[in-house]
Amino acid sequence: LLRIAATPHVIAGVLAPFLSRHMQRFPGVEIQLLEGGAASQNTRLDRGEAHLAIMPVGERPVSGHLLYPVHALAVVRSDERLTRKRTLDVAALADQPLLLLRREFGSRSWLDAACASANFRPLVRLESGAPQTLVELAGAGYGVAVVPSTVSIPLKNVVVTPLVYQSQSLGRWSMIAWNPRRHLPIYAQRFVEGLLSFVRLNVPGRSHIKYAPEIVRPLGPRP
């Protein structure tokens, strides 16, 4: 049994396309997915509830490997004026109704910090744990959705633009982590190796972040 903690959009956008090939290679390993925001991942590792967690690189010491950069994206209806630039400064959202993930998600903390630095309080029209709901509402013209680049976004009636503050991308590197004080089974190590190979060729949101400023790759964590 391999227990993996991740956000719902990482489960949908990253793990779902990877799991089928991994389960074919290792049919004897049962995988249990634990859904939740980034704020819960360290706790799950500490308690031994999860062997592995996919989460933003933070300050707490954990073992792991870097996966890919995650950028905050603005999703707006295609006929809105905010769709004219390759990147969008956070200050442009000061007078916009916003559709945001709840505070348990890492990308929400990035946005809140940038808004505070830009000296405005965001006008929140909806907080949700379902990023696809935010995207659909943005397409209906209900507001501007802010979601991480790990979210799968159909482009039928929306435009997706990377968010920046003072020309710096809002975001952080993601990692696959484990508790260094707990034994990591060999089948978990094989999962990590397979996922690393997969994301090198399948960077989440690649088409949406091509104009985003680069997020500096951190030195750690270490395995």
mmCIF file of C-alpha atoms in Angstrom:
data_model
loop_
_atom_site.group_PDB
_atom_site.id
_atom_site.type_symbol
_atom_site.label_atom_id
_atom_site.label_comp_id
_atom_site.label_asym_id
_atom_site.label_seq_id
_atom_site.Cartn_x
_atom_site.Cartn_y
_atom_site.Cartn_z
ATOM 1 C CA LEU A 1 0.000 0.000 0.000
ATOM 2 C CA LEU A 2 1.412 3.378 -1.081
ATOM 3 C CA ARG A 3 -0.291 6.501 0.274
ATOM 4 C CA ILE A 4 0.242 9.769 -1.611
ATOM 5 C CA ALA A 5 -1.032 13.193 -0.545
ATOM 6 C CA ALA A 6 -1.689 15.940 -3.098
ATOM 7 C CA THR A 7 -4.089 18.723 -4.003
ATOM 8 C CA PRO A 8 -7.116 17.815 -6.152
ATOM 9 C CA HIS A 9 -5.697 19.617 -9.191
ATOM 10 C CA VAL A 10 -2.337 17.823 -8.898
ATOM 11 C CA ILE A 11 -4.188 14.526 -8.624
ATOM 12 C CA ALA A 12 -6.194 15.368 -11.749
ATOM 13 C CA GLY A 13 -3.525 17.084 -13.838
ATOM 14 C CA VAL A 14 -0.337 15.251 -12.860
ATOM 15 C CA LEU A 15 -1.050 11.960 -11.135
ATOM 16 C CA ALA A 16 -4.024 10.804 -13.217
ATOM 17 C CA PRO A 17 -2.086 10.648 -16.513
ATOM 18 C CA PHE A 18 0.908 9.061 -14.766
ATOM 19 C CA LEU A 19 -0.858 6.436 -12.675
ATOM 20 C CA SER A 20 -2.066 4.192 -15.489
ATOM 21 C CA ARG A 21 1.435 3.437 -16.757
ATOM 22 C CA HIS A 22 2.815 3.101 -13.231
ATOM 23 C CA MET A 23 0.115 0.633 -12.185
ATOM 24 C CA GLN A 24 0.797 -1.436 -15.289
ATOM 25 C CA ARG A 25 4.471 -1.670 -14.349
ATOM 26 C CA PHE A 26 3.811 -2.409 -10.663
ATOM 27 C CA PRO A 27 0.434 -4.174 -10.431
ATOM 28 C CA GLY A 28 1.160 -5.445 -6.922
ATOM 29 C CA VAL A 29 1.226 -1.953 -5.415
ATOM 30 C CA GLU A 30 -2.082 -0.493 -4.272
ATOM 31 C CA ILE A 31 -2.069 3.317 -4.404
ATOM 32 C CA GLN A 32 -4.239 5.353 -2.063
ATOM 33 C CA LEU A 33 -4.593 9.070 -2.845
ATOM 34 C CA LEU A 34 -5.144 11.564 -0.030
ATOM 35 C CA GLU A 35 -6.671 14.827 -1.227
ATOM 36 C CA GLY A 36 -6.073 18.142 0.519
ATOM 37 C CA GLY A 37 -4.447 21.551 0.359
ATOM 38 C CA ALA A 38 -0.725 22.131 0.631
ATOM 39 C CA ALA A 39 -1.123 23.231 4.246
ATOM 40 C CA SER A 40 -2.022 19.662 5.277
ATOM 41 C CA GLN A 41 0.810 17.830 3.527
ATOM 42 C CA ASN A 42 3.529 18.291 6.155
ATOM 43 C CA THR A 43 1.143 17.121 8.865
ATOM 44 C CA ARG A 44 0.321 13.977 6.917
ATOM 45 C CA LEU A 45 4.008 13.213 6.487
ATOM 46 C CA ASP A 46 4.732 13.874 10.164
ATOM 47 C CA ARG A 47 1.934 11.566 11.310
ATOM 48 C CA GLY A 48 2.809 8.816 8.867
ATOM 49 C CA GLU A 49 -0.560 9.136 7.143
ATOM 50 C CA ALA A 50 1.205 9.483 3.777
ATOM 51 C CA HIS A 51 4.416 7.993 2.448
ATOM 52 C CA LEU A 52 4.784 10.782 -0.122
ATOM 53 C CA ALA A 53 3.372 14.262 -0.610
ATOM 54 C CA ILE A 54 3.438 16.573 -3.607
ATOM 55 C CA MET A 55 3.649 20.138 -2.325
ATOM 56 C CA PRO A 56 5.399 23.499 -2.783
ATOM 57 C CA VAL A 57 8.962 23.801 -1.551
ATOM 58 C CA GLY A 58 8.810 25.390 1.898
ATOM 59 C CA GLU A 59 10.913 26.192 4.898
ATOM 60 C CA ARG A 60 10.340 22.992 6.850
ATOM 61 C CA PRO A 61 13.065 20.364 6.451
ATOM 62 C CA VAL A 62 11.856 17.389 4.444
ATOM 63 C CA SER A 63 13.532 14.985 2.083
ATOM 64 C CA GLY A 64 12.509 14.937 -1.534
ATOM 65 C CA HIS A 65 13.093 15.855 -5.148
ATOM 66 C CA LEU A 66 12.112 18.938 -7.118
ATOM 67 C CA LEU A 67 9.426 18.322 -9.734
ATOM 68 C CA TYR A 68 8.431 21.442 -11.696
ATOM 69 C CA PRO A 69 7.750 25.167 -11.216
ATOM 70 C CA VAL A 70 4.180 26.192 -10.404
ATOM 71 C CA HIS A 71 2.955 29.624 -11.529
ATOM 72 C CA ALA A 72 -0.160 31.502 -10.452
ATOM 73 C CA LEU A 73 -2.456 32.093 -13.444
ATOM 74 C CA ALA A 74 -5.289 34.530 -14.068
ATOM 75 C CA VAL A 75 -8.188 33.010 -15.994
ATOM 76 C CA VAL A 76 -10.614 35.468 -17.599
ATOM 77 C CA ARG A 77 -13.357 35.357 -20.189
ATOM 78 C CA SER A 78 -11.858 35.838 -23.636
ATOM 79 C CA ASP A 79 -13.625 39.142 -24.305
ATOM 80 C CA GLU A 80 -12.332 40.894 -21.172
ATOM 81 C CA ARG A 81 -9.810 43.751 -21.315
ATOM 82 C CA LEU A 82 -7.365 41.854 -19.083
ATOM 83 C CA THR A 83 -6.567 39.462 -21.932
ATOM 84 C CA ARG A 84 -4.323 41.808 -23.917
ATOM 85 C CA LYS A 85 -0.949 41.124 -22.280
ATOM 86 C CA ARG A 86 1.371 38.130 -22.061
ATOM 87 C CA THR A 87 1.667 38.572 -18.291
ATOM 88 C CA LEU A 88 -0.604 40.371 -15.844
ATOM 89 C CA ASP A 89 0.554 42.379 -12.852
ATOM 90 C CA VAL A 90 -1.292 41.689 -9.615
ATOM 91 C CA ALA A 91 -2.118 45.394 -9.311
ATOM 92 C CA ALA A 92 -4.489 45.004 -12.280
ATOM 93 C CA LEU A 93 -6.708 42.805 -10.097
ATOM 94 C CA ALA A 94 -7.343 45.533 -7.497
ATOM 95 C CA ASP A 95 -10.756 46.430 -8.962
ATOM 96 C CA GLN A 96 -11.705 42.961 -10.197
ATOM 97 C CA PRO A 97 -14.044 40.424 -8.561
ATOM 98 C CA LEU A 98 -11.867 37.403 -7.838
ATOM 99 C CA LEU A 99 -12.547 33.673 -7.757
ATOM 100 C CA LEU A 100 -9.959 32.106 -5.464
ATOM 101 C CA LEU A 101 -8.963 28.809 -3.959
ATOM 102 C CA ARG A 102 -9.348 28.544 -0.212
ATOM 103 C CA ARG A 103 -6.474 29.519 2.060
ATOM 104 C CA GLU A 104 -5.383 25.924 2.573
ATOM 105 C CA PHE A 105 -3.898 25.975 -0.941
ATOM 106 C CA GLY A 106 -0.367 27.257 -1.529
ATOM 107 C CA SER A 107 -1.182 29.421 -4.557
ATOM 108 C CA ARG A 108 -3.684 31.378 -2.465
ATOM 109 C CA SER A 109 -0.944 32.426 -0.043
ATOM 110 C CA TRP A 110 1.195 33.656 -2.955
ATOM 111 C CA LEU A 111 -1.639 35.847 -4.190
ATOM 112 C CA ASP A 112 -2.517 37.195 -0.729
ATOM 113 C CA ALA A 113 1.115 38.168 -0.118
ATOM 114 C CA ALA A 114 1.366 39.926 -3.492
ATOM 115 C CA CYS A 115 -1.892 41.828 -2.924
ATOM 116 C CA ALA A 116 -0.657 42.982 0.480
ATOM 117 C CA SER A 117 2.604 44.159 -1.076
ATOM 118 C CA ALA A 118 0.618 46.015 -3.738
ATOM 119 C CA ASN A 119 -1.450 47.685 -0.972
ATOM 120 C CA PHE A 120 -4.904 46.405 -1.798
ATOM 121 C CA ARG A 121 -7.318 43.902 -0.362
ATOM 122 C CA PRO A 122 -8.686 41.487 -2.968
ATOM 123 C CA LEU A 123 -12.399 41.613 -3.754
ATOM 124 C CA VAL A 124 -13.251 37.948 -3.260
ATOM 125 C CA ARG A 125 -16.451 36.833 -4.951
ATOM 126 C CA LEU A 126 -15.961 33.123 -4.255
ATOM 127 C CA GLU A 127 -13.551 30.887 -2.336
ATOM 128 C CA SER A 128 -13.596 27.237 -3.368
ATOM 129 C CA GLY A 129 -11.672 23.997 -3.054
ATOM 130 C CA ALA A 130 -12.551 23.094 -6.660
ATOM 131 C CA PRO A 131 -10.387 24.929 -9.213
ATOM 132 C CA GLN A 132 -12.487 23.734 -12.140
ATOM 133 C CA THR A 133 -15.470 25.520 -10.619
ATOM 134 C CA LEU A 134 -13.466 28.759 -10.581
ATOM 135 C CA VAL A 135 -12.422 28.283 -14.218
ATOM 136 C CA GLU A 136 -15.990 27.642 -15.358
ATOM 137 C CA LEU A 137 -17.236 30.733 -13.527
ATOM 138 C CA ALA A 138 -14.466 32.814 -15.082
ATOM 139 C CA GLY A 139 -15.607 31.615 -18.493
ATOM 140 C CA ALA A 140 -19.118 32.756 -17.626
ATOM 141 C CA GLY A 141 -17.804 36.250 -16.847
ATOM 142 C CA TYR A 142 -18.469 35.998 -13.123
ATOM 143 C CA GLY A 143 -14.965 37.121 -12.168
ATOM 144 C CA VAL A 144 -11.255 36.500 -12.583
ATOM 145 C CA ALA A 145 -10.131 33.068 -11.429
ATOM 146 C CA VAL A 146 -6.648 32.689 -9.937
ATOM 147 C CA VAL A 147 -5.395 29.120 -10.056
ATOM 148 C CA PRO A 148 -2.001 27.374 -10.142
ATOM 149 C CA SER A 149 -0.527 26.117 -13.396
ATOM 150 C CA THR A 150 -1.117 22.518 -12.306
ATOM 151 C CA VAL A 151 -4.829 22.999 -13.064
ATOM 152 C CA SER A 152 -6.040 21.598 -16.394
ATOM 153 C CA ILE A 153 -7.756 24.502 -18.177
ATOM 154 C CA PRO A 154 -9.812 24.027 -21.356
ATOM 155 C CA LEU A 155 -9.440 27.085 -23.583
ATOM 156 C CA LYS A 156 -12.942 27.093 -25.059
ATOM 157 C CA ASN A 157 -13.885 30.609 -23.902
ATOM 158 C CA VAL A 158 -11.148 31.827 -21.557
ATOM 159 C CA VAL A 159 -7.681 33.347 -21.752
ATOM 160 C CA VAL A 160 -4.968 32.233 -19.332
ATOM 161 C CA THR A 161 -2.266 34.718 -18.308
ATOM 162 C CA PRO A 162 0.621 34.274 -15.827
ATOM 163 C CA LEU A 163 0.464 36.609 -12.837
ATOM 164 C CA VAL A 164 3.469 38.701 -11.852
ATOM 165 C CA TYR A 165 4.355 41.250 -9.207
ATOM 166 C CA GLN A 166 7.097 43.742 -10.010
ATOM 167 C CA SER A 167 8.038 41.594 -13.014
ATOM 168 C CA GLN A 168 8.501 38.496 -10.834
ATOM 169 C CA SER A 169 6.336 35.450 -11.355
ATOM 170 C CA LEU A 170 3.990 34.439 -8.550
ATOM 171 C CA GLY A 171 4.864 30.878 -7.804
ATOM 172 C CA ARG A 172 7.170 28.311 -6.326
ATOM 173 C CA TRP A 173 8.767 25.017 -7.246
ATOM 174 C CA SER A 174 6.862 21.855 -6.431
ATOM 175 C CA MET A 175 8.470 18.808 -4.898
ATOM 176 C CA ILE A 176 7.676 15.238 -4.030
ATOM 177 C CA ALA A 177 8.555 14.861 -0.357
ATOM 178 C CA TRP A 178 8.756 12.286 2.387
ATOM 179 C CA ASN A 179 9.525 12.317 6.090
ATOM 180 C CA PRO A 180 13.275 11.753 6.571
ATOM 181 C CA ARG A 181 12.594 10.158 9.974
ATOM 182 C CA ARG A 182 10.450 7.429 8.447
ATOM 183 C CA HIS A 183 11.523 4.510 6.268
ATOM 184 C CA LEU A 184 10.636 4.956 2.590
ATOM 185 C CA PRO A 185 9.714 1.566 1.086
ATOM 186 C CA ILE A 186 11.358 0.492 -2.151
ATOM 187 C CA TYR A 187 8.016 0.637 -3.991
ATOM 188 C CA ALA A 188 7.678 4.297 -2.927
ATOM 189 C CA GLN A 189 11.183 5.006 -4.239
ATOM 190 C CA ARG A 190 10.225 3.475 -7.586
ATOM 191 C CA PHE A 191 7.138 5.698 -7.697
ATOM 192 C CA VAL A 192 9.312 8.772 -7.134
ATOM 193 C CA GLU A 193 11.730 7.744 -9.887
ATOM 194 C CA GLY A 194 8.894 7.143 -12.334
ATOM 195 C CA LEU A 195 7.170 10.435 -11.546
ATOM 196 C CA LEU A 196 10.417 12.388 -11.980
ATOM 197 C CA SER A 197 10.876 10.909 -15.434
ATOM 198 C CA PHE A 198 7.255 11.612 -16.338
ATOM 199 C CA VAL A 199 7.207 15.291 -15.348
ATOM 200 C CA ARG A 200 10.452 16.035 -17.201
ATOM 201 C CA LEU A 201 8.505 15.409 -20.407
ATOM 202 C CA ASN A 202 5.087 16.553 -19.164
ATOM 203 C CA VAL A 203 5.504 19.863 -17.320
ATOM 204 C CA PRO A 204 2.060 20.864 -15.975
ATOM 205 C CA GLY A 205 0.601 23.897 -17.727
ATOM 206 C CA ARG A 206 3.522 24.168 -20.168
ATOM 207 C CA SER A 207 1.488 26.075 -22.768
ATOM 208 C CA HIS A 208 0.140 28.552 -20.194
ATOM 209 C CA ILE A 209 3.482 29.493 -18.618
ATOM 210 C CA LYS A 210 5.665 29.985 -21.691
ATOM 211 C CA TYR A 211 5.635 33.782 -21.216
ATOM 212 C CA ALA A 212 5.981 33.691 -17.431
ATOM 213 C CA PRO A 213 9.228 34.897 -15.829
ATOM 214 C CA GLU A 214 11.374 32.004 -14.687
ATOM 215 C CA ILE A 215 11.064 30.887 -11.089
ATOM 216 C CA VAL A 216 14.578 30.346 -9.781
ATOM 217 C CA ARG A 217 15.210 26.679 -9.103
ATOM 218 C CA PRO A 218 15.988 26.247 -5.391
ATOM 219 C CA LEU A 219 19.105 24.407 -4.259
ATOM 220 C CA GLY A 220 17.161 21.881 -2.191
ATOM 221 C CA PRO A 221 15.595 19.720 -1.005
ATOM 222 C CA ARG A 222 17.925 16.766 -0.833
ATOM 223 C CA PRO A 223 16.997 13.085 -0.995
#
